[in-house]
mmCIF file with all atom_site columns, C-alpha atoms and ligand atoms in Angstrom:
data_model
loop_
_atom_site.group_PDB
_atom_site.id
_atom_site.type_symbol
_atom_site.label_atom_id
_atom_site.label_alt_id
_atom_site.label_comp_id
_atom_site.label_asym_id
_atom_site.label_entity_id
_atom_site.label_seq_id
_atom_site.pdbx_PDB_ins_code
_atom_site.Cartn_x
_atom_site.Cartn_y
_atom_site.Cartn_z
_atom_site.occupancy
_atom_site.B_iso_or_equiv
_atom_site.pdbx_formal_charge
_atom_site.auth_seq_id
_atom_site.auth_comp_id
_atom_site.auth_asym_id
_atom_site.auth_atom_id
_atom_site.pdbx_PDB_model_num
ATOM   1   C CA  . UNK A 1 1   ? 20.779 -86.911 -101.364 1.00 92.00 ? 1   UNK A CA  1
ATOM   2   C CA  . UNK A 1 2   ? 19.091 -83.041 -102.153 1.00 98.00 ? 2   UNK A CA  1
ATOM   3   C CA  . UNK A 1 3   ? 20.067 -79.429 -101.855 1.00 98.00 ? 3   UNK A CA  1
ATOM   4   C CA  . UNK A 1 4   ? 18.213 -76.664 -101.678 1.00 98.00 ? 4   UNK A CA  1
ATOM   5   C CA  . UNK A 1 5   ? 17.850 -72.999 -101.990 1.00 98.00 ? 5   UNK A CA  1
ATOM   6   C CA  . UNK A 1 6   ? 16.697 -71.131 -98.517  1.00 98.00 ? 6   UNK A CA  1
ATOM   7   C CA  . UNK A 1 7   ? 16.040 -66.904 -98.390  1.00 98.00 ? 7   UNK A CA  1
ATOM   8   C CA  . UNK A 1 8   ? 15.361 -65.777 -95.155  1.00 98.00 ? 8   UNK A CA  1
ATOM   9   C CA  . UNK A 1 9   ? 13.275 -63.267 -96.051  1.00 98.00 ? 9   UNK A CA  1
ATOM   10  C CA  . UNK A 1 10  ? 13.856 -59.542 -95.376  1.00 98.00 ? 10  UNK A CA  1
ATOM   11  C CA  . UNK A 1 11  ? 10.605 -59.872 -92.933  1.00 98.00 ? 11  UNK A CA  1
ATOM   12  C CA  . UNK A 1 12  ? 12.651 -62.766 -91.489  1.00 98.00 ? 12  UNK A CA  1
ATOM   13  C CA  . UNK A 1 13  ? 15.336 -60.450 -90.047  1.00 98.00 ? 13  UNK A CA  1
ATOM   14  C CA  . UNK A 1 14  ? 13.068 -58.209 -88.684  1.00 98.00 ? 14  UNK A CA  1
ATOM   15  C CA  . UNK A 1 15  ? 11.126 -60.468 -87.278  1.00 98.00 ? 15  UNK A CA  1
ATOM   16  C CA  . UNK A 1 16  ? 14.001 -61.440 -85.610  1.00 98.00 ? 16  UNK A CA  1
ATOM   17  C CA  . UNK A 1 17  ? 13.924 -64.667 -86.220  1.00 98.00 ? 17  UNK A CA  1
ATOM   18  C CA  . UNK A 1 18  ? 16.277 -66.957 -88.783  1.00 98.00 ? 18  UNK A CA  1
ATOM   19  C CA  . UNK A 1 19  ? 17.921 -68.740 -85.702  1.00 98.00 ? 19  UNK A CA  1
ATOM   20  C CA  . UNK A 1 20  ? 14.637 -70.135 -84.892  1.00 98.00 ? 20  UNK A CA  1
ATOM   21  C CA  . UNK A 1 21  ? 14.106 -70.886 -89.142  1.00 98.00 ? 21  UNK A CA  1
ATOM   22  C CA  . UNK A 1 22  ? 17.993 -72.483 -88.927  1.00 98.00 ? 22  UNK A CA  1
ATOM   23  C CA  . UNK A 1 23  ? 17.625 -74.242 -85.830  1.00 98.00 ? 23  UNK A CA  1
ATOM   24  C CA  . UNK A 1 24  ? 13.563 -75.899 -87.479  1.00 97.00 ? 24  UNK A CA  1
ATOM   25  C CA  . UNK A 1 25  ? 15.950 -77.067 -90.461  1.00 98.00 ? 25  UNK A CA  1
ATOM   26  C CA  . UNK A 1 26  ? 19.167 -78.439 -88.302  1.00 98.00 ? 26  UNK A CA  1
ATOM   27  C CA  . UNK A 1 27  ? 16.508 -80.180 -86.195  1.00 97.00 ? 27  UNK A CA  1
ATOM   28  C CA  . UNK A 1 28  ? 15.235 -82.308 -89.201  1.00 97.00 ? 28  UNK A CA  1
ATOM   29  C CA  . UNK A 1 29  ? 18.535 -82.588 -90.133  1.00 97.00 ? 29  UNK A CA  1
ATOM   30  C CA  . UNK A 1 30  ? 19.206 -80.765 -93.219  1.00 98.00 ? 30  UNK A CA  1
ATOM   31  C CA  . UNK A 1 31  ? 22.197 -80.065 -92.940  1.00 98.00 ? 31  UNK A CA  1
ATOM   32  C CA  . UNK A 1 32  ? 23.911 -75.729 -94.025  1.00 98.00 ? 32  UNK A CA  1
ATOM   33  C CA  . UNK A 1 33  ? 25.937 -76.133 -96.931  1.00 98.00 ? 33  UNK A CA  1
ATOM   34  C CA  . UNK A 1 34  ? 26.457 -72.157 -97.368  1.00 98.00 ? 34  UNK A CA  1
ATOM   35  C CA  . UNK A 1 35  ? 25.819 -68.636 -96.731  1.00 98.00 ? 35  UNK A CA  1
ATOM   36  C CA  . UNK A 1 36  ? 25.367 -65.702 -97.527  1.00 98.00 ? 36  UNK A CA  1
ATOM   37  C CA  . UNK A 1 37  ? 23.608 -61.683 -96.228  1.00 98.00 ? 37  UNK A CA  1
ATOM   38  C CA  . UNK A 1 38  ? 23.349 -60.085 -99.493  1.00 98.00 ? 38  UNK A CA  1
ATOM   39  C CA  . UNK A 1 39  ? 21.175 -56.838 -99.911  1.00 98.00 ? 39  UNK A CA  1
ATOM   40  C CA  . UNK A 1 40  ? 18.853 -57.293 -103.057 1.00 98.00 ? 40  UNK A CA  1
ATOM   41  C CA  . UNK A 1 41  ? 19.856 -54.821 -106.666 1.00 98.00 ? 41  UNK A CA  1
ATOM   42  C CA  . UNK A 1 42  ? 16.476 -54.206 -108.171 1.00 98.00 ? 42  UNK A CA  1
ATOM   43  C CA  . UNK A 1 43  ? 18.296 -55.440 -111.101 1.00 98.00 ? 43  UNK A CA  1
ATOM   44  C CA  . UNK A 1 44  ? 19.033 -58.918 -109.174 1.00 98.00 ? 44  UNK A CA  1
ATOM   45  C CA  . UNK A 1 45  ? 15.718 -59.655 -107.362 1.00 98.00 ? 45  UNK A CA  1
ATOM   46  C CA  . UNK A 1 46  ? 13.706 -58.684 -111.090 1.00 98.00 ? 46  UNK A CA  1
ATOM   47  C CA  . UNK A 1 47  ? 16.108 -61.428 -112.469 1.00 98.00 ? 47  UNK A CA  1
ATOM   48  C CA  . UNK A 1 48  ? 15.449 -64.142 -109.880 1.00 98.00 ? 48  UNK A CA  1
ATOM   49  C CA  . UNK A 1 49  ? 11.737 -63.653 -109.640 1.00 98.00 ? 49  UNK A CA  1
ATOM   50  C CA  . UNK A 1 50  ? 11.645 -63.263 -113.330 1.00 96.00 ? 50  UNK A CA  1
ATOM   51  C CA  . UNK A 1 51  ? 8.230  -66.092 -113.774 1.00 95.00 ? 51  UNK A CA  1
ATOM   52  C CA  . UNK A 1 52  ? 6.377  -64.320 -111.955 1.00 97.00 ? 52  UNK A CA  1
ATOM   53  C CA  . UNK A 1 53  ? 7.037  -60.095 -114.599 1.00 97.00 ? 53  UNK A CA  1
ATOM   54  C CA  . UNK A 1 54  ? 3.814  -59.488 -115.199 1.00 97.00 ? 54  UNK A CA  1
ATOM   55  C CA  . UNK A 1 55  ? 1.758  -61.484 -112.554 1.00 97.00 ? 55  UNK A CA  1
ATOM   56  C CA  . UNK A 1 56  ? 0.026  -58.545 -110.319 1.00 97.00 ? 56  UNK A CA  1
ATOM   57  C CA  . UNK A 1 57  ? 2.395  -59.139 -107.280 1.00 97.00 ? 57  UNK A CA  1
ATOM   58  C CA  . UNK A 1 58  ? 4.912  -58.872 -109.436 1.00 98.00 ? 58  UNK A CA  1
ATOM   59  C CA  . UNK A 1 59  ? 6.826  -54.973 -108.193 1.00 98.00 ? 59  UNK A CA  1
ATOM   60  C CA  . UNK A 1 60  ? 5.415  -54.901 -105.122 1.00 98.00 ? 60  UNK A CA  1
ATOM   61  C CA  . UNK A 1 61  ? 6.987  -58.002 -104.493 1.00 98.00 ? 61  UNK A CA  1
ATOM   62  C CA  . UNK A 1 62  ? 10.700 -56.903 -106.222 1.00 98.00 ? 62  UNK A CA  1
ATOM   63  C CA  . UNK A 1 63  ? 9.973  -53.962 -104.215 1.00 98.00 ? 63  UNK A CA  1
ATOM   64  C CA  . UNK A 1 64  ? 9.176  -55.818 -101.194 1.00 98.00 ? 64  UNK A CA  1
ATOM   65  C CA  . UNK A 1 65  ? 12.875 -58.111 -101.277 1.00 98.00 ? 65  UNK A CA  1
ATOM   66  C CA  . UNK A 1 66  ? 14.932 -54.858 -101.738 1.00 98.00 ? 66  UNK A CA  1
ATOM   67  C CA  . UNK A 1 67  ? 13.599 -52.961 -98.709  1.00 98.00 ? 67  UNK A CA  1
ATOM   68  C CA  . UNK A 1 68  ? 16.643 -54.794 -96.766  1.00 98.00 ? 68  UNK A CA  1
ATOM   69  C CA  . UNK A 1 69  ? 18.569 -57.227 -96.794  1.00 98.00 ? 69  UNK A CA  1
ATOM   70  C CA  . UNK A 1 70  ? 17.550 -61.162 -96.469  1.00 98.00 ? 70  UNK A CA  1
ATOM   71  C CA  . UNK A 1 71  ? 19.756 -64.165 -95.844  1.00 98.00 ? 71  UNK A CA  1
ATOM   72  C CA  . UNK A 1 72  ? 20.271 -66.437 -98.515  1.00 98.00 ? 72  UNK A CA  1
ATOM   73  C CA  . UNK A 1 73  ? 21.595 -70.083 -98.246  1.00 98.00 ? 73  UNK A CA  1
ATOM   74  C CA  . UNK A 1 74  ? 21.540 -74.221 -99.671  1.00 98.00 ? 74  UNK A CA  1
ATOM   75  C CA  . UNK A 1 75  ? 20.224 -76.697 -97.090  1.00 98.00 ? 75  UNK A CA  1
ATOM   76  C CA  . UNK A 1 76  ? 20.928 -80.115 -98.110  1.00 98.00 ? 76  UNK A CA  1
ATOM   77  C CA  . UNK A 1 77  ? 19.082 -83.593 -97.007  1.00 98.00 ? 77  UNK A CA  1
ATOM   78  C CA  . UNK A 1 78  ? 17.363 -86.046 -98.351  1.00 97.00 ? 78  UNK A CA  1
ATOM   79  C CA  . UNK A 1 79  ? 14.326 -85.284 -99.562  1.00 98.00 ? 79  UNK A CA  1
ATOM   80  C CA  . UNK A 1 80  ? 14.804 -81.465 -98.593  1.00 98.00 ? 80  UNK A CA  1
ATOM   81  C CA  . UNK A 1 81  ? 12.695 -80.343 -101.417 1.00 98.00 ? 81  UNK A CA  1
ATOM   82  C CA  . UNK A 1 82  ? 9.638  -81.253 -101.195 1.00 98.00 ? 82  UNK A CA  1
ATOM   83  C CA  . UNK A 1 83  ? 10.061 -81.773 -96.251  1.00 98.00 ? 83  UNK A CA  1
ATOM   84  C CA  . UNK A 1 84  ? 11.604 -78.066 -96.360  1.00 98.00 ? 84  UNK A CA  1
ATOM   85  C CA  . UNK A 1 85  ? 8.493  -77.119 -98.542  1.00 97.00 ? 85  UNK A CA  1
ATOM   86  C CA  . UNK A 1 86  ? 5.818  -78.922 -96.382  1.00 98.00 ? 86  UNK A CA  1
ATOM   87  C CA  . UNK A 1 87  ? 7.406  -77.625 -93.025  1.00 98.00 ? 87  UNK A CA  1
ATOM   88  C CA  . UNK A 1 88  ? 7.771  -73.169 -94.736  1.00 98.00 ? 88  UNK A CA  1
ATOM   89  C CA  . UNK A 1 89  ? 3.378  -74.050 -95.068  1.00 98.00 ? 89  UNK A CA  1
ATOM   90  C CA  . UNK A 1 90  ? 1.529  -72.032 -97.912  1.00 98.00 ? 90  UNK A CA  1
ATOM   91  C CA  . UNK A 1 91  ? 2.788  -69.203 -99.701  1.00 96.00 ? 91  UNK A CA  1
ATOM   92  C CA  . UNK A 1 92  ? -0.065 -67.519 -97.826  1.00 97.00 ? 92  UNK A CA  1
ATOM   93  C CA  . UNK A 1 93  ? 0.073  -67.952 -94.039  1.00 97.00 ? 93  UNK A CA  1
ATOM   94  C CA  . UNK A 1 94  ? -3.914 -67.792 -93.775  1.00 97.00 ? 94  UNK A CA  1
ATOM   95  C CA  . UNK A 1 95  ? -4.171 -71.287 -95.561  1.00 97.00 ? 95  UNK A CA  1
ATOM   96  C CA  . UNK A 1 96  ? -0.367 -72.203 -94.159  1.00 98.00 ? 96  UNK A CA  1
ATOM   97  C CA  . UNK A 1 97  ? -0.722 -75.788 -91.697  1.00 98.00 ? 97  UNK A CA  1
ATOM   98  C CA  . UNK A 1 98  ? -0.854 -75.515 -87.944  1.00 98.00 ? 98  UNK A CA  1
ATOM   99  C CA  . UNK A 1 99  ? 2.498  -75.316 -87.125  1.00 97.00 ? 99  UNK A CA  1
ATOM   100 C CA  . UNK A 1 100 ? 4.475  -74.834 -90.482  1.00 98.00 ? 100 UNK A CA  1
ATOM   101 C CA  . UNK A 1 101 ? 6.984  -71.832 -90.495  1.00 98.00 ? 101 UNK A CA  1
ATOM   102 C CA  . UNK A 1 102 ? 4.241  -69.094 -92.980  1.00 98.00 ? 102 UNK A CA  1
ATOM   103 C CA  . UNK A 1 103 ? 1.342  -69.825 -89.885  1.00 98.00 ? 103 UNK A CA  1
ATOM   104 C CA  . UNK A 1 104 ? 4.178  -69.173 -87.415  1.00 98.00 ? 104 UNK A CA  1
ATOM   105 C CA  . UNK A 1 105 ? 5.265  -66.036 -88.570  1.00 98.00 ? 105 UNK A CA  1
ATOM   106 C CA  . UNK A 1 106 ? 4.579  -64.936 -91.940  1.00 98.00 ? 106 UNK A CA  1
ATOM   107 C CA  . UNK A 1 107 ? 2.106  -61.932 -91.872  1.00 98.00 ? 107 UNK A CA  1
ATOM   108 C CA  . UNK A 1 108 ? 1.035  -62.079 -95.381  1.00 98.00 ? 108 UNK A CA  1
ATOM   109 C CA  . UNK A 1 109 ? 1.807  -64.406 -98.842  1.00 96.00 ? 109 UNK A CA  1
ATOM   110 C CA  . UNK A 1 110 ? 3.840  -61.127 -99.966  1.00 97.00 ? 110 UNK A CA  1
ATOM   111 C CA  . UNK A 1 111 ? 5.843  -60.806 -96.600  1.00 98.00 ? 111 UNK A CA  1
ATOM   112 C CA  . UNK A 1 112 ? 5.821  -63.778 -95.949  1.00 98.00 ? 112 UNK A CA  1
ATOM   113 C CA  . UNK A 1 113 ? 9.765  -64.837 -94.327  1.00 98.00 ? 113 UNK A CA  1
ATOM   114 C CA  . UNK A 1 114 ? 11.193 -67.397 -96.225  1.00 98.00 ? 114 UNK A CA  1
ATOM   115 C CA  . UNK A 1 115 ? 12.070 -68.790 -99.464  1.00 98.00 ? 115 UNK A CA  1
ATOM   116 C CA  . UNK A 1 116 ? 12.671 -72.558 -100.822 1.00 98.00 ? 116 UNK A CA  1
ATOM   117 C CA  . UNK A 1 117 ? 13.474 -74.097 -104.327 1.00 98.00 ? 117 UNK A CA  1
ATOM   118 C CA  . UNK A 1 118 ? 9.695  -75.495 -105.287 1.00 97.00 ? 118 UNK A CA  1
ATOM   119 C CA  . UNK A 1 119 ? 12.189 -78.265 -108.186 1.00 97.00 ? 119 UNK A CA  1
ATOM   120 C CA  . UNK A 1 120 ? 15.083 -79.752 -108.330 1.00 98.00 ? 120 UNK A CA  1
ATOM   121 C CA  . UNK A 1 121 ? 15.352 -77.988 -111.424 1.00 97.00 ? 121 UNK A CA  1
ATOM   122 C CA  . UNK A 1 122 ? 14.543 -74.203 -109.806 1.00 97.00 ? 122 UNK A CA  1
ATOM   123 C CA  . UNK A 1 123 ? 17.528 -75.620 -106.507 1.00 98.00 ? 123 UNK A CA  1
ATOM   124 C CA  . UNK A 1 124 ? 19.784 -75.773 -109.179 1.00 98.00 ? 124 UNK A CA  1
ATOM   125 C CA  . UNK A 1 125 ? 18.922 -72.857 -111.272 1.00 98.00 ? 125 UNK A CA  1
ATOM   126 C CA  . UNK A 1 126 ? 18.605 -71.040 -108.470 1.00 98.00 ? 126 UNK A CA  1
ATOM   127 C CA  . UNK A 1 127 ? 21.916 -72.148 -106.281 1.00 98.00 ? 127 UNK A CA  1
ATOM   128 C CA  . UNK A 1 128 ? 23.903 -71.264 -109.029 1.00 98.00 ? 128 UNK A CA  1
ATOM   129 C CA  . UNK A 1 129 ? 22.281 -68.416 -109.371 1.00 98.00 ? 129 UNK A CA  1
ATOM   130 C CA  . UNK A 1 130 ? 23.383 -66.334 -105.747 1.00 98.00 ? 130 UNK A CA  1
ATOM   131 C CA  . UNK A 1 131 ? 25.859 -69.526 -105.217 1.00 98.00 ? 131 UNK A CA  1
ATOM   132 C CA  . UNK A 1 132 ? 29.594 -70.500 -106.918 1.00 98.00 ? 132 UNK A CA  1
ATOM   133 C CA  . UNK A 1 133 ? 30.688 -73.543 -107.039 1.00 97.00 ? 133 UNK A CA  1
ATOM   134 C CA  . UNK A 1 134 ? 33.632 -73.122 -103.989 1.00 98.00 ? 134 UNK A CA  1
ATOM   135 C CA  . UNK A 1 135 ? 31.314 -71.256 -101.280 1.00 98.00 ? 135 UNK A CA  1
ATOM   136 C CA  . UNK A 1 136 ? 29.408 -73.705 -100.644 1.00 98.00 ? 136 UNK A CA  1
ATOM   137 C CA  . UNK A 1 137 ? 31.446 -76.532 -98.189  1.00 97.00 ? 137 UNK A CA  1
ATOM   138 C CA  . UNK A 1 138 ? 30.891 -80.212 -98.462  1.00 96.00 ? 138 UNK A CA  1
ATOM   139 C CA  . UNK A 1 139 ? 31.617 -80.986 -95.135  1.00 98.00 ? 139 UNK A CA  1
ATOM   140 C CA  . UNK A 1 140 ? 30.180 -84.329 -92.264  1.00 97.00 ? 140 UNK A CA  1
ATOM   141 C CA  . UNK A 1 141 ? 29.337 -83.594 -88.783  1.00 97.00 ? 141 UNK A CA  1
ATOM   142 C CA  . UNK A 1 142 ? 31.316 -84.767 -85.820  1.00 97.00 ? 142 UNK A CA  1
ATOM   143 C CA  . UNK A 1 143 ? 31.665 -86.100 -82.368  1.00 97.00 ? 143 UNK A CA  1
ATOM   144 C CA  . UNK A 1 144 ? 32.047 -83.899 -80.019  1.00 98.00 ? 144 UNK A CA  1
ATOM   145 C CA  . UNK A 1 145 ? 30.931 -83.257 -75.496  1.00 97.00 ? 145 UNK A CA  1
ATOM   146 C CA  . UNK A 1 146 ? 27.960 -81.439 -74.958  1.00 93.00 ? 146 UNK A CA  1
HETATM 147 P P1  . CMP B 2 .   ? 7.931  -66.691 -102.537 1.00 94.46 ? 1   CMP B P1  1
HETATM 148 O O1  . CMP B 2 .   ? 8.960  -68.715 -102.540 1.00 94.46 ? 1   CMP B O1  1
HETATM 149 O O2  . CMP B 2 .   ? 9.481  -66.528 -102.590 1.00 94.46 ? 1   CMP B O2  1
HETATM 150 O O3  . CMP B 2 .   ? 7.852  -67.459 -103.982 1.00 94.46 ? 1   CMP B O3  1
HETATM 151 C C1  . CMP B 2 .   ? 7.038  -66.165 -104.783 1.00 94.46 ? 1   CMP B C1  1
HETATM 152 C C2  . CMP B 2 .   ? 6.736  -65.821 -103.836 1.00 94.46 ? 1   CMP B C2  1
HETATM 153 O O4  . CMP B 2 .   ? 5.526  -63.957 -105.184 1.00 94.46 ? 1   CMP B O4  1
HETATM 154 C C3  . CMP B 2 .   ? 6.276  -65.479 -102.586 1.00 94.46 ? 1   CMP B C3  1
HETATM 155 O O5  . CMP B 2 .   ? 6.927  -66.571 -102.777 1.00 94.46 ? 1   CMP B O5  1
HETATM 156 C C4  . CMP B 2 .   ? 5.629  -64.388 -102.096 1.00 94.46 ? 1   CMP B C4  1
HETATM 157 O O6  . CMP B 2 .   ? 5.687  -63.486 -101.653 1.00 94.46 ? 1   CMP B O6  1
HETATM 158 C C5  . CMP B 2 .   ? 5.015  -63.208 -103.055 1.00 94.46 ? 1   CMP B C5  1
HETATM 159 N N1  . CMP B 2 .   ? 3.589  -63.971 -103.588 1.00 94.46 ? 1   CMP B N1  1
HETATM 160 C C6  . CMP B 2 .   ? 3.359  -64.929 -104.324 1.00 94.46 ? 1   CMP B C6  1
HETATM 161 N N2  . CMP B 2 .   ? 2.015  -64.722 -104.719 1.00 94.46 ? 1   CMP B N2  1
HETATM 162 C C7  . CMP B 2 .   ? 1.470  -64.130 -103.930 1.00 94.46 ? 1   CMP B C7  1
HETATM 163 C C8  . CMP B 2 .   ? 0.202  -63.042 -105.168 1.00 94.46 ? 1   CMP B C8  1
HETATM 164 N N3  . CMP B 2 .   ? -1.051 -63.558 -104.629 1.00 94.46 ? 1   CMP B N3  1
HETATM 165 N N4  . CMP B 2 .   ? 0.229  -61.215 -104.024 1.00 94.46 ? 1   CMP B N4  1
HETATM 166 C C9  . CMP B 2 .   ? 1.711  -61.189 -102.669 1.00 94.46 ? 1   CMP B C9  1
HETATM 167 N N5  . CMP B 2 .   ? 2.506  -61.864 -103.078 1.00 94.46 ? 1   CMP B N5  1
HETATM 168 C C10 . CMP B 2 .   ? 2.715  -62.856 -104.112 1.00 94.46 ? 1   CMP B C10 1
#
């Protein structure tokens, strides 16, 4: 089982598609393990996106990520890191495959509605960046009528 960090970015909340993204992940049988709304500060966003410092899109990215709240989540599932990146599609929605989250909902390669970790090392770092161990629940699905 793998875990990954998922962010529904400020544009995702503005577009009212947080529920659609969650539903798509549940349909894949992935499981939500932690969830919180956060209004990123520039300091925190700069730390999170530190690897992109110096790139031409870095400053506008920080500004965008701090423009409104985001939903940060930990999700778990078999091969979820590659599976979710496939579901999300290319960073640039023009290049994303049909049916992917970014093809369906993203405006451009900055306003691309979702972030998901790109490797197990990133997932580990990114999950620990936002969540403490106690905030990540280990739980099992139960059967209910209806
Ligand atoms: P994300 O998966 O959150 O990781 C880094 C982010 O930088 C990426 O999604 C985009 O929002 C943004 N990004 C990456 N490449 C570009 C680019 N060429 N132009 C603008 N934004 C970019």
